[in-house]
Structures are given as C-alpha cells and as structure tokens.
Amino acid sequence: RTAGSSSDGTADSDDSADHEKTDSSRSSTRLTRASLRLSQSSQDAPPDMKQLAERDESPPRTPTGNAPSSESDIDISSPNASHDEGMAKDQKDSCSDPSHRPKRRRFHESYNFNMKCPTPGCNSLGHLTGKHERHFSISGCPLYHNLSADECKVKAIEREKQDDERSQGQSEESRHATRHQVLVLLQKGVLYCGIVSSESSCGASPTARQVKYKEKVQEMRKRRDAGLTKEQKEKYMEHRQAHGMTREPLLENITSEYDLELFRKAQARASEDLILCFNKRKQVFLLLMRRSYACRARSPGGSNMIKTILFGRYELDTWYHSPYPEEYARLGRLYVCEFCLKYMKSQTILRRHMAKCVWKHPPGDEVYRKGAISVFEVDGKKNKIYCQNLCLLAKLFLDHKTLYYDVEPFLFYVMTEADNTGCHLVGYFSKEKNSFLNYNVSCILTMPQYMRQGYGKMLIDFSYLLSKVEEKVGSPERPLSDLGLISYRSYWKEVLLRYMHNFQGKEISIKEISQETAVNPVDIVSTLQSLQMLKYWKGKHLVLKRQDLIDEWKAKETKRGTNNKTIDPNSLKWTPPKGT
C-alpha cells in the first residue's frame, strides 16, 4: 500500500474487483469473437484446409512435448473445446505426476545403479535394514544373512514399533520424575548456576518399568534350548558345505531368541551407519565436483579458466575462477613456484626459474616452529607481491574470496612443512591489522593435497592462540564457506568438550568459557545448541553436561594417539604488532 492510501482498504478492494471483472469480460468477448471468425472461416474453407485447421486447433506443444498448463492458451469456444480441455488436463496431470517425467540420472546415480552385490545369486534387491530398495555390499545383503527382502521389511516395522513404545514409556516416566529429580538435585547441591550433570539427572535406582523388562529378559533366556539336536547340526553342516563363506552361518537355536534379535538389531544398525558414513563422504565429494564444474561453466571468459596448476610435485585441479592475467588464464594450465608463488606459462620457464630461485621459505618472520611445522608472519605491506600471488592462488580453491590486490591492511600467517628441499606451503590464514569487530581470521585455506589431515584445525587453533596472546575474543569473518563452516563447528565442539572434561568447579558461565578459550560467546551458544547441551528451565538457560559426548570425544582422542597434529603454545615466539 502506498503512503496516501486509506487505512480502511475496502474502497481499494472494490475497485480492484471491478477491474478484474471488466478485464475478464473483455478477454471473454475477445475470445468469442475470435472463435466466431475461426468457425466462419473454417466453414468457408475447403476440406483440406478444414483438416489443417482442426489439426492446428490442438493445444500447442512446448519444446519438451507437453501441452501448456494454463487454460488461457486454449480456445475455449472452438468446436473441439471440450476435447482440447480434456487433453490439456490429462497432460497437465501427467506433468504434475513425477513418475511420468523424464528422469535425469547423474553420473554417481548411474554408477550406483550398475553396481551389484558380491553375494552369489543375489539380485541386489532389498536391504537388511528394510529401509532401502537396493544394496551393493555384503553388510546390507538379506541373502547373505539368510533372510528375504520382505522379512527384513517386517523386522524393520517391528523394531520401529518397539522403539516407539520404549520412547513413549520413557517420556511418560521422565515427565513425572523430572520435577522430583530437580528438587532432589537442588537439595543435594548438584545444580549450580545453570550446570546440570547428565549422570546425576539420570538417577541411580532403576524404575519399575526397567525392573519388569529385566525379569522378562531373564525368563526368555531361561527358556532357550540346552543345545542343538543331531538334525539341526546336520542341517548347519549342509548349509556350510553348500555355501561356504558366501553366506552367514545359521544362527537359530544357538542362543536365546532375545539375544539373537539383539544381534540382528546390531547388524542392521551397523549397516545403516555404513550407509550414513558413505553418504557423507559422497556428499562432500559431489559438493566439490559440482562447485568445480559450476564455476567453470559460469566463469568469466568462458574457456579462459585455469583448469590445472603444477605446484611443486603436485598437479592440482582447480575448483573456481581466479583473476589471473588473461594471457595466463587462457592457457588452461599454470606453473607456479611453490616457494615464491610466481606463476609461469610453461614447464621450461618453471625449470629455469627453479634453478635461479633463492627462496626456500615464505618471506617474513618465523613465529612458530615445532618439528617440521612452521608458521611465518608475512606483512602485506612489506611483501606485497608475495601476498597478491598467495591470494590469486587461494582464489582457485575458494568461492567467497574477493580480496586479491589490496593486501596492505592484512597480515598473512603461512603454515609450511619442512624437508631437505625447503618449506612447502600447507595453508594460510589472513587477518586484519586493526579489526573493529575482533575478527581473528579474514580468509583461511588448506591446500588440497593437505586436506583431511588435521592441518585446517591447526590453522584455526593457531588463530585462537594469537587471540589469547592479544587477550581478545576472536571469531572468523563471515560468510564462511561450506568446508570452512564444517571445520569451525568441529573445532568449537572439540574445544567445548575438552573444557567440560577438564572443568572441576561448581559454577560456570559462558563468559568464563569465552575468556579462557578466546571463542566468541555467540559461537559458544550456537555450538551448545547444536550439541543439545543448552536447556531452558523456569526462565533460565541451563548447560547440560552430556557425559556420553565427552566419553565419545575422549575415545577419539585416545585413538588418535600422541601423533595428533596440535599447536603447542610454548613453541610460539610472537608479540602482538603495534597499531599502524
């Protein structure tokens, strides 16, 4: 509504209705007049022309072969109006029905479709979990587990019913017991300043439902047979000789039905976890490939995009367009010195340059060294050419990066891995010299050959270590890329779980966590919410200390061992730069 319109709105609605009526009446009169002219001309025309006119009166086809979906494109007063409307409706329904649409199969879908289960005699139909129509591995093969696809679906329905009944019973019990438990915790002094321990909130004594379920399980285990009969043993041996290692041994009557059902549930759960893990890896791979091809398609200059670069002993496929000079970009392949980052047109020029290049590490001050890992602080004002080349190189693998040449207000922290030939570029991050919003990272990149090895988390940890030395609270500059957001969420989760594990006090606050870890309170709250560790109760926000997540994190840390890539604060030799 405009500023001068009335607040009532009735007059405007009446006027609009009148306009709609007049427009509709005008369009109908135009249609009827056009139809009369067409009918008269068809009567006067010869038979051949009539056939052509009748043929032309059919709904016009779109490039895909379908009729138009709107009824205004059809002559409603033509002699074949009802027939045309019926055809249009049928075609409209067929267009809306996804089963009639032409399926567009991508490469990975056709690849999965052509895969087959390795079990002999299996047609790859069904799944052990009962939730999928096909399988491609032994872990999800019903035939390998001596089951059929229908039996797996029935078992999946039974498991869902049991889970629903169990969740309903637990919710009812927790609803009645929560108020009493919290009051008891307040009396015992377990609840302090918004901290609730998950161990203490669960209660030590079992409920009546748990006692009843335990007795039921004991009865089911007592009823199981003492051993296998002779006929059953012969049947098992025949099955083993017939199928060998291509089938699972028969498990009936070996243990109780309850334990066998638990084993089947564990198998289905493991198969589902394998599918989830595979899908996550496939999504990351497809995301990278899709971004690479999409950026190549929409890159300025069309084919003037660098597709590969020769960097040290690696040949890297690029993901995005980078504004290198046109004479270099149209080559399609670029040769880059891994020490000074100078770009060249041919391998011969690169070979000659490497024979003369005296650089073996980035320019600037080495502010961190532990083992083979070093970090160099490079000033964009003092080493402008190097920083510009670094930004151009990073743009090949970053979508949101917009800074290329204005590098003077930034400091670049370049991480390298040293060997007998020099310090090889692993990754870097940049930060503003004077950030009013306390951003400790403006741009961060791990080179593709060093991804998924822990170096990205080391760069993030190093940026927060600098914020601790500066006695500030830092946060990365937004927007974050997809891979950057995944890395930062993983880092924040690890920092919070480590803090909760080492915390031994009785009172805690988000402000204290932020001051000790240098993580922004907004990032802490979002991470707690994603971990379901922040609850709202009686007008207050409580932090739930989930021991299951802490134990899971501790097990992963133990599995990684002492060779885990971490930043040692004692190896940092750095003082905050003075304001410029």
XYZ file of C-alpha atoms in Angstrom:
580
model
C 0.000 0.000 0.000
C 1.185 3.482 -0.720
C 1.518 6.173 1.902
C -1.529 8.096 0.597
C -3.921 5.127 0.588
C -6.676 4.848 3.136
C -6.281 2.580 6.125
C -9.684 1.036 5.596
C -8.853 -0.759 2.399
C -12.468 -1.510 1.373
C -12.568 1.003 -1.478
C -9.361 -0.339 -2.935
C -10.610 -3.906 -2.801
C -13.903 -2.957 -4.525
C -12.085 -1.080 -7.259
C -9.712 -3.972 -7.853
C -12.642 -6.386 -8.023
C -14.404 -4.193 -10.596
C -11.238 -4.009 -12.664
C -10.875 -7.793 -12.553
C -14.482 -8.245 -13.683
C -14.117 -5.814 -16.589
C -10.820 -7.381 -17.645
C -12.303 -10.876 -17.587
C -15.389 -9.770 -19.556
C -13.203 -8.079 -22.170
C -10.997 -11.118 -22.567
C -14.043 -13.391 -22.902
C -15.577 -11.170 -25.615
C -12.290 -11.141 -27.491
C -12.129 -14.921 -27.292
C -15.711 -15.400 -28.511
C -15.231 -13.004 -31.444
C -12.005 -14.747 -32.444
C -13.693 -18.128 -32.223
C -16.607 -16.943 -34.422
C -14.207 -15.721 -37.073
C -12.346 -19.008 -36.953
C -15.544 -21.053 -37.223
C -16.815 -18.972 -40.175
C -13.508 -19.263 -41.974
C -13.446 -22.998 -41.338
C -16.940 -23.415 -42.837
C -15.985 -21.472 -45.980
C -12.633 -23.241 -46.390
C -12.156 -26.399 -48.485
C -11.986 -29.826 -46.790
C -8.181 -29.908 -46.813
C -7.999 -26.563 -45.094
C -10.571 -27.740 -42.531
C -8.413 -30.720 -41.645
C -5.433 -28.445 -41.236
C -7.453 -26.063 -39.082
C -8.696 -28.921 -36.898
C -5.152 -30.156 -36.626
C -3.954 -26.695 -35.647
C -6.692 -26.334 -33.021
C -4.958 -28.904 -30.847
C -3.039 -27.405 -27.929
C 0.351 -26.020 -28.953
C 3.302 -28.078 -27.819
C 6.159 -26.803 -25.744
C 9.773 -27.697 -26.585
C 9.507 -30.668 -24.198
C 6.421 -32.020 -25.978
C 3.895 -31.158 -23.253
C 0.779 -29.038 -23.582
C 0.668 -25.633 -21.871
C -0.534 -25.816 -18.315
C -2.638 -22.634 -18.372
C -6.156 -22.799 -19.762
C -5.931 -19.280 -21.255
C -3.783 -20.645 -24.103
C -6.676 -22.827 -25.361
C -9.593 -21.504 -27.449
C -12.500 -22.240 -25.118
C -15.222 -21.635 -27.726
C -13.762 -23.719 -30.566
C -15.708 -26.770 -31.791
C -13.179 -29.125 -30.168
C -13.027 -27.151 -26.935
C -14.071 -29.963 -24.636
C -11.698 -32.387 -26.351
C -8.845 -29.900 -26.104
C -9.540 -29.189 -22.440
C -9.527 -32.908 -21.685
C -6.201 -33.328 -23.426
C -4.779 -30.338 -21.593
C -5.960 -31.712 -18.225
C -4.519 -35.158 -18.912
C -1.218 -33.681 -19.993
C -1.203 -31.332 -17.010
C -1.753 -34.268 -14.659
C 0.968 -36.228 -16.391
C 3.330 -33.272 -15.986
C 2.494 -32.920 -12.305
C 2.963 -36.643 -11.738
C 6.713 -37.181 -11.155
C 6.530 -40.767 -12.413
C 5.835 -39.526 -15.982
C 8.642 -37.016 -16.026
C 11.851 -37.940 -17.810
C 14.392 -38.947 -15.198
C 17.691 -37.155 -15.273
C 20.281 -39.541 -13.934
C 23.591 -38.136 -12.877
C 26.915 -39.883 -13.043
C 27.030 -41.125 -9.463
C 23.421 -42.381 -9.625
C 24.064 -44.397 -12.792
C 27.241 -45.709 -11.222
C 25.395 -46.925 -8.130
C 22.662 -48.360 -10.316
C 25.160 -50.505 -12.205
C 26.791 -51.816 -9.031
C 25.897 -55.343 -7.919
C 26.014 -57.225 -4.647
C 29.052 -59.557 -4.432
C 26.969 -62.365 -2.871
C 26.490 -65.191 -5.455
C 22.882 -65.480 -6.644
C 21.807 -62.106 -5.206
C 19.905 -59.642 -7.413
C 20.838 -56.617 -5.192
C 17.185 -56.019 -4.241
C 16.142 -55.247 -0.665
C 18.276 -54.251 2.309
C 18.989 -55.680 5.730
C 17.606 -52.559 7.425
C 14.320 -52.830 5.497
C 14.508 -49.129 4.609
C 16.132 -49.275 1.173
C 15.185 -50.884 -2.108
C 18.700 -51.890 -3.192
C 22.038 -52.824 -1.671
C 25.562 -53.126 -3.024
C 27.546 -54.678 -0.157
C 27.530 -57.817 1.977
C 26.680 -55.845 5.134
C 23.259 -54.936 3.678
C 22.544 -58.165 1.766
C 19.465 -60.055 3.045
C 20.500 -63.221 1.179
C 23.891 -63.292 2.899
C 22.116 -63.124 6.274
C 19.742 -65.975 5.226
C 16.756 -63.635 5.027
C 14.465 -62.313 2.304
C 13.729 -58.680 1.481
C 10.150 -58.995 2.805
C 11.366 -60.458 6.102
C 13.749 -57.532 6.518
C 10.901 -55.054 5.977
C 8.721 -56.851 8.550
C 11.555 -56.831 11.092
C 12.153 -53.122 10.439
C 8.474 -52.370 11.169
C 8.646 -54.399 14.398
C 11.791 -52.551 15.506
C 10.148 -49.187 14.852
C 7.114 -50.185 16.918
C 9.354 -51.296 19.797
C 11.328 -48.058 19.644
C 8.114 -46.002 19.658
C 6.757 -47.900 22.670
C 10.060 -47.509 24.511
C 10.282 -43.780 23.772
C 6.679 -43.218 24.886
C 7.305 -45.062 28.135
C 10.495 -43.136 28.801
C 8.833 -39.797 28.048
C 5.981 -40.548 30.472
C 8.398 -41.588 33.200
C 10.636 -38.575 32.660
C 7.632 -36.237 32.675
C 6.595 -37.460 36.103
C 10.104 -37.743 37.521
C 11.787 -34.575 36.220
C 10.294 -32.199 38.771
C 11.088 -34.540 41.651
C 14.668 -35.137 40.438
C 15.424 -31.454 40.028
C 14.134 -30.721 43.529
C 16.303 -33.522 44.904
C 19.322 -32.190 42.988
C 18.743 -28.725 44.394
C 18.661 -30.174 47.896
C 21.842 -32.183 47.310
C 23.639 -29.214 45.732
C 24.175 -30.802 42.312
C 22.540 -27.950 40.353
C 24.744 -24.861 40.437
C 24.386 -21.718 38.389
C 22.947 -23.377 35.340
C 25.003 -26.603 35.294
C 23.192 -29.946 35.216
C 25.192 -33.165 35.173
C 23.654 -35.814 32.951
C 24.916 -38.576 35.255
C 23.236 -37.100 38.328
C 19.985 -36.334 36.494
C 19.516 -39.924 35.400
C 19.037 -41.312 38.892
C 20.779 -44.341 40.436
C 17.801 -46.622 41.205
C 16.074 -48.415 38.269
C 12.437 -47.672 37.541
C 9.587 -50.177 37.795
C 9.471 -50.493 34.017
C 13.178 -51.337 33.887
C 12.807 -53.992 36.610
C 9.885 -55.570 34.757
C 11.832 -55.621 31.492
C 14.832 -57.243 33.219
C 12.657 -60.043 34.591
C 11.161 -60.609 31.139
C 14.628 -60.954 29.589
C 15.712 -63.429 32.263
C 12.673 -65.596 31.564
C 13.338 -65.563 27.808
C 16.939 -66.643 28.354
C 15.896 -69.489 30.639
C 13.511 -70.886 28.030
C 16.174 -71.377 25.358
C 17.204 -74.884 24.363
C 20.144 -76.525 26.088
C 21.863 -77.433 22.820
C 21.461 -78.396 19.179
C 19.884 -81.661 18.114
C 21.549 -84.038 15.680
C 19.252 -82.987 12.833
C 19.996 -79.332 13.417
C 23.740 -79.969 13.418
C 23.476 -81.871 10.116
C 21.400 -79.031 8.645
C 24.000 -76.482 9.710
C 26.841 -78.558 8.245
C 24.999 -78.952 4.919
C 24.435 -75.193 4.785
C 28.107 -74.588 5.496
C 29.276 -77.042 2.834
C 26.823 -75.708 0.231
C 27.570 -72.005 0.625
C 30.921 -71.823 2.413
C 31.973 -68.284 3.283
C 29.455 -66.679 0.895
C 26.642 -66.950 3.440
C 26.313 -66.298 7.151
C 26.098 -69.470 9.296
C 22.663 -70.440 10.567
C 22.164 -68.869 13.984
C 18.821 -70.288 15.121
C 18.786 -72.256 18.416
C 22.410 -71.314 19.120
C 21.305 -68.757 21.700
C 18.048 -67.358 23.034
C 15.623 -65.547 20.748
C 16.174 -62.347 22.698
C 19.959 -62.389 22.199
C 19.563 -63.352 18.530
C 17.192 -60.427 17.996
C 19.695 -58.100 19.692
C 22.371 -59.378 17.335
C 20.117 -58.764 14.321
C 19.415 -55.221 15.530
C 23.135 -54.575 15.912
C 23.744 -55.831 12.365
C 21.031 -53.563 10.960
C 22.350 -50.610 12.969
C 25.907 -51.177 11.709
C 24.684 -51.434 8.121
C 22.755 -48.162 8.489
C 25.824 -46.445 9.972
C 27.899 -47.597 6.999
C 25.337 -46.087 4.634
C 25.375 -42.768 6.519
C 29.173 -42.653 6.504
C 29.278 -43.430 2.788
C 26.629 -40.806 2.024
C 28.528 -38.129 3.963
C 31.735 -38.829 2.069
C 29.838 -38.902 -1.226
C 28.151 -35.571 -0.436
C 31.494 -33.886 0.258
C 32.963 -35.310 -2.949
C 29.931 -34.320 -5.036
C 29.895 -30.856 -3.475
C 33.490 -30.279 -4.522
C 32.928 -31.672 -8.006
C 29.664 -29.762 -8.508
C 31.256 -26.497 -7.417
C 34.211 -27.083 -9.693
C 32.077 -27.732 -12.783
C 29.569 -24.991 -11.963
C 32.300 -22.411 -11.514
C 33.926 -23.457 -14.770
C 30.578 -23.061 -16.526
C 29.893 -19.560 -15.172
C 33.461 -18.286 -15.093
C 34.051 -15.032 -16.993
C 35.632 -15.511 -20.336
C 34.106 -18.958 -20.843
C 37.016 -21.214 -21.643
C 39.563 -18.718 -20.287
C 39.880 -20.536 -16.983
C 42.841 -22.263 -15.424
C 41.893 -25.933 -15.083
C 45.091 -27.326 -13.524
C 48.217 -25.965 -11.878
C 51.602 -27.590 -11.403
C 52.614 -26.781 -7.829
C 55.808 -28.416 -6.605
C 55.487 -32.173 -7.080
C 51.667 -31.989 -7.275
C 49.319 -31.369 -10.176
C 46.146 -29.823 -8.746
C 42.722 -29.485 -10.349
C 41.243 -26.047 -9.691
C 37.747 -25.502 -8.313
C 36.956 -21.855 -9.064
C 37.947 -18.972 -11.304
C 40.823 -16.735 -10.257
C 41.530 -13.355 -11.896
C 44.977 -14.145 -13.238
C 46.047 -12.023 -16.246
C 44.252 -13.078 -19.416
C 47.429 -14.171 -21.160
C 47.952 -16.730 -18.384
C 44.318 -17.682 -17.798
C 43.645 -18.707 -21.403
C 46.417 -21.318 -21.277
C 44.324 -23.665 -19.135
C 47.360 -24.864 -17.188
C 49.602 -22.762 -14.975
C 53.036 -23.463 -13.486
C 53.612 -21.987 -10.017
C 56.774 -21.883 -7.940
C 55.917 -23.387 -4.566
C 58.287 -21.075 -2.672
C 57.873 -17.565 -4.151
C 54.453 -18.331 -5.767
C 55.441 -16.753 -9.078
C 53.280 -18.082 -11.946
C 54.643 -19.030 -15.361
C 53.400 -20.233 -18.759
C 55.438 -23.377 -19.396
C 57.391 -26.053 -17.606
C 60.610 -24.933 -19.280
C 60.271 -21.456 -17.768
C 59.482 -23.040 -14.398
C 62.574 -25.255 -14.591
C 64.787 -22.266 -15.366
C 63.169 -20.276 -12.559
C 63.655 -23.050 -10.001
C 67.354 -23.182 -10.889
C 67.689 -19.466 -10.054
C 65.093 -19.042 -7.251
C 66.790 -18.454 -3.906
C 63.592 -18.667 -1.823
C 63.139 -21.782 0.295
C 60.504 -20.428 2.690
C 57.916 -17.621 2.767
C 59.172 -14.090 3.463
C 58.587 -12.584 6.882
C 59.234 -13.692 10.449
C 59.030 -17.284 11.615
C 56.821 -17.028 14.696
C 56.213 -20.745 15.349
C 58.181 -23.962 14.885
C 57.621 -27.433 16.232
C 59.146 -30.352 14.405
C 58.672 -29.895 10.671
C 55.744 -27.467 11.045
C 56.478 -23.728 10.901
C 54.323 -20.619 10.681
C 55.579 -17.390 9.078
C 54.051 -13.955 9.652
C 54.036 -12.046 6.348
C 53.109 -8.354 6.251
C 51.022 -7.433 3.218
C 52.615 -4.001 3.105
C 56.232 -5.211 3.163
C 55.789 -8.245 0.867
C 53.032 -7.097 -1.435
C 53.834 -9.234 -4.498
C 54.047 -12.474 -2.499
C 50.739 -11.793 -0.738
C 48.991 -10.944 -4.018
C 50.233 -14.168 -5.586
C 49.059 -16.046 -2.489
C 45.561 -14.542 -2.804
C 45.373 -15.391 -6.509
C 46.398 -18.963 -5.729
C 43.845 -19.231 -2.904
C 41.002 -17.992 -5.129
C 41.394 -21.129 -7.252
C 40.053 -23.128 -4.265
C 37.767 -20.584 -2.514
C 34.404 -19.329 -3.744
C 33.744 -16.402 -1.359
C 37.157 -14.766 -1.587
C 37.069 -11.230 -3.060
C 40.419 -9.773 -1.925
C 43.226 -10.083 -4.476
C 45.382 -6.978 -4.730
C 44.568 -4.762 -1.709
C 46.719 -6.740 0.728
C 48.398 -3.921 2.667
C 45.918 -3.808 5.622
C 46.378 -7.549 6.298
C 48.803 -9.904 7.978
C 49.253 -13.377 6.468
C 50.187 -16.375 8.600
C 51.584 -19.063 6.297
C 51.970 -22.646 7.584
C 54.678 -24.792 5.989
C 56.078 -28.302 6.290
C 59.861 -28.536 6.005
C 62.042 -31.209 4.417
C 65.504 -31.280 2.841
C 64.317 -29.233 -0.182
C 62.635 -26.371 1.701
C 59.445 -25.274 3.454
C 56.397 -26.401 1.452
C 53.148 -24.438 1.619
C 50.462 -26.252 3.650
C 47.924 -23.467 4.148
C 47.467 -19.974 5.456
C 45.042 -17.552 7.048
C 44.914 -13.763 6.915
C 43.662 -11.271 9.477
C 43.222 -7.525 9.561
C 45.811 -5.489 11.384
C 43.081 -3.417 13.033
C 39.729 -5.190 13.160
C 36.926 -3.249 14.851
C 34.791 -6.420 15.168
C 37.660 -8.518 16.602
C 37.834 -10.865 13.622
C 40.844 -13.133 14.047
C 40.523 -14.674 10.561
C 39.593 -12.967 7.301
C 40.416 -15.809 4.923
C 41.642 -19.345 5.609
C 42.762 -22.081 3.229
C 44.345 -25.510 3.394
C 45.931 -26.647 0.144
C 44.049 -29.576 -1.442
C 46.976 -32.009 -1.117
C 46.985 -31.450 2.680
C 43.219 -31.582 3.309
C 41.651 -34.073 5.766
C 44.954 -34.442 7.638
C 44.337 -32.095 10.579
C 46.116 -29.033 9.196
C 42.929 -26.979 8.905
C 42.213 -27.458 12.592
C 45.803 -26.483 13.377
C 45.364 -23.207 11.483
C 42.132 -22.460 13.363
C 43.775 -23.316 16.689
C 46.738 -21.074 15.852
C 44.418 -18.132 15.099
C 42.756 -18.516 18.509
C 46.179 -18.845 20.158
C 47.086 -15.416 18.760
C 43.806 -14.041 20.143
C 44.690 -15.427 23.586
C 48.087 -13.725 23.471
C 46.371 -10.475 22.460
C 43.898 -11.041 25.337
C 40.960 -10.714 22.973
C 37.953 -12.798 21.988
C 38.045 -13.707 18.316
C 35.722 -15.005 15.633
C 36.086 -15.727 11.896
C 34.821 -13.217 9.398
C 31.504 -14.092 7.759
C 30.330 -15.534 5.437
C 32.143 -18.833 5.866
C 32.469 -21.303 3.022
C 30.821 -24.711 3.373
C 34.057 -26.525 4.161
C 35.144 -23.680 6.456
C 31.897 -23.860 8.415
C 32.303 -27.625 8.867
C 35.866 -27.161 10.125
C 34.963 -24.374 12.556
C 31.987 -26.264 14.018
C 34.171 -29.310 14.562
C 36.801 -27.156 16.285
C 34.286 -25.387 18.555
C 32.760 -28.729 19.527
C 36.170 -30.147 20.434
C 37.096 -27.047 22.473
C 33.854 -27.123 24.492
C 34.009 -30.858 25.204
C 37.637 -30.560 26.321
C 36.700 -27.663 28.598
C 33.789 -29.617 30.101
C 36.016 -32.641 30.619
C 38.689 -30.680 32.475
C 36.264 -28.473 34.421
C 36.096 -29.431 38.101
C 34.348 -26.423 39.622
C 30.735 -25.937 40.689
C 29.916 -22.690 38.907
C 30.362 -21.880 35.262
C 29.344 -19.201 32.800
C 29.625 -18.711 29.061
C 31.675 -15.589 29.686
C 34.327 -17.628 31.541
C 34.452 -20.183 28.726
C 34.880 -17.369 26.210
C 37.699 -15.710 28.169
C 39.611 -18.970 28.607
C 39.191 -20.311 25.057
C 39.080 -16.922 23.204
C 35.948 -18.139 21.358
C 33.156 -15.640 20.801
C 30.116 -16.198 23.103
C 27.815 -16.284 20.068
C 29.806 -19.198 18.636
C 29.740 -20.951 22.023
C 25.947 -20.665 22.307
C 25.373 -21.917 18.749
C 27.664 -24.900 19.380
C 25.918 -25.766 22.665
C 22.564 -25.638 20.901
C 23.770 -27.913 18.111
C 25.055 -30.391 20.734
C 21.729 -30.168 22.650
C 23.615 -29.062 25.755
C 21.658 -25.840 26.307
C 18.268 -26.191 28.006
C 15.664 -23.677 29.124
C 14.035 -24.353 32.507
C 11.976 -21.980 34.678
C 13.106 -18.857 32.882
C 16.808 -19.761 32.971
C 19.205 -21.307 30.478
C 20.988 -24.373 31.847
C 24.104 -26.047 30.431
C 23.659 -29.820 30.360
C 26.929 -31.674 30.801
C 26.427 -34.643 28.488
C 28.825 -37.328 29.613
C 28.129 -39.501 26.550
C 29.527 -36.838 24.195
C 32.516 -36.253 26.451
C 33.288 -40.001 26.552
C 32.966 -40.222 22.777
C 35.376 -37.306 22.329
C 37.805 -38.841 24.841
C 37.757 -42.164 22.981
C 38.573 -40.398 19.702
C 41.445 -38.524 21.351
C 42.844 -41.774 22.720
C 42.533 -43.438 19.329
C 44.434 -40.627 17.608
C 47.368 -41.101 19.978
C 50.277 -38.776 20.615
C 50.998 -38.192 16.914
C 47.970 -35.947 16.646
C 48.649 -32.633 14.918
C 48.198 -29.930 17.567
C 49.559 -26.464 18.252
C 51.965 -26.146 21.188
C 51.641 -22.709 22.845
C 55.191 -22.978 24.206
C 56.592 -23.050 20.658
C 55.085 -19.650 19.803
C 57.555 -16.749 19.652
C 55.335 -13.786 18.874
C 54.314 -10.434 20.259
C 51.191 -8.576 19.082
C 52.034 -5.986 16.409
C 51.554 -2.364 17.287
C 48.716 -0.429 15.670
C 49.517 1.194 12.334
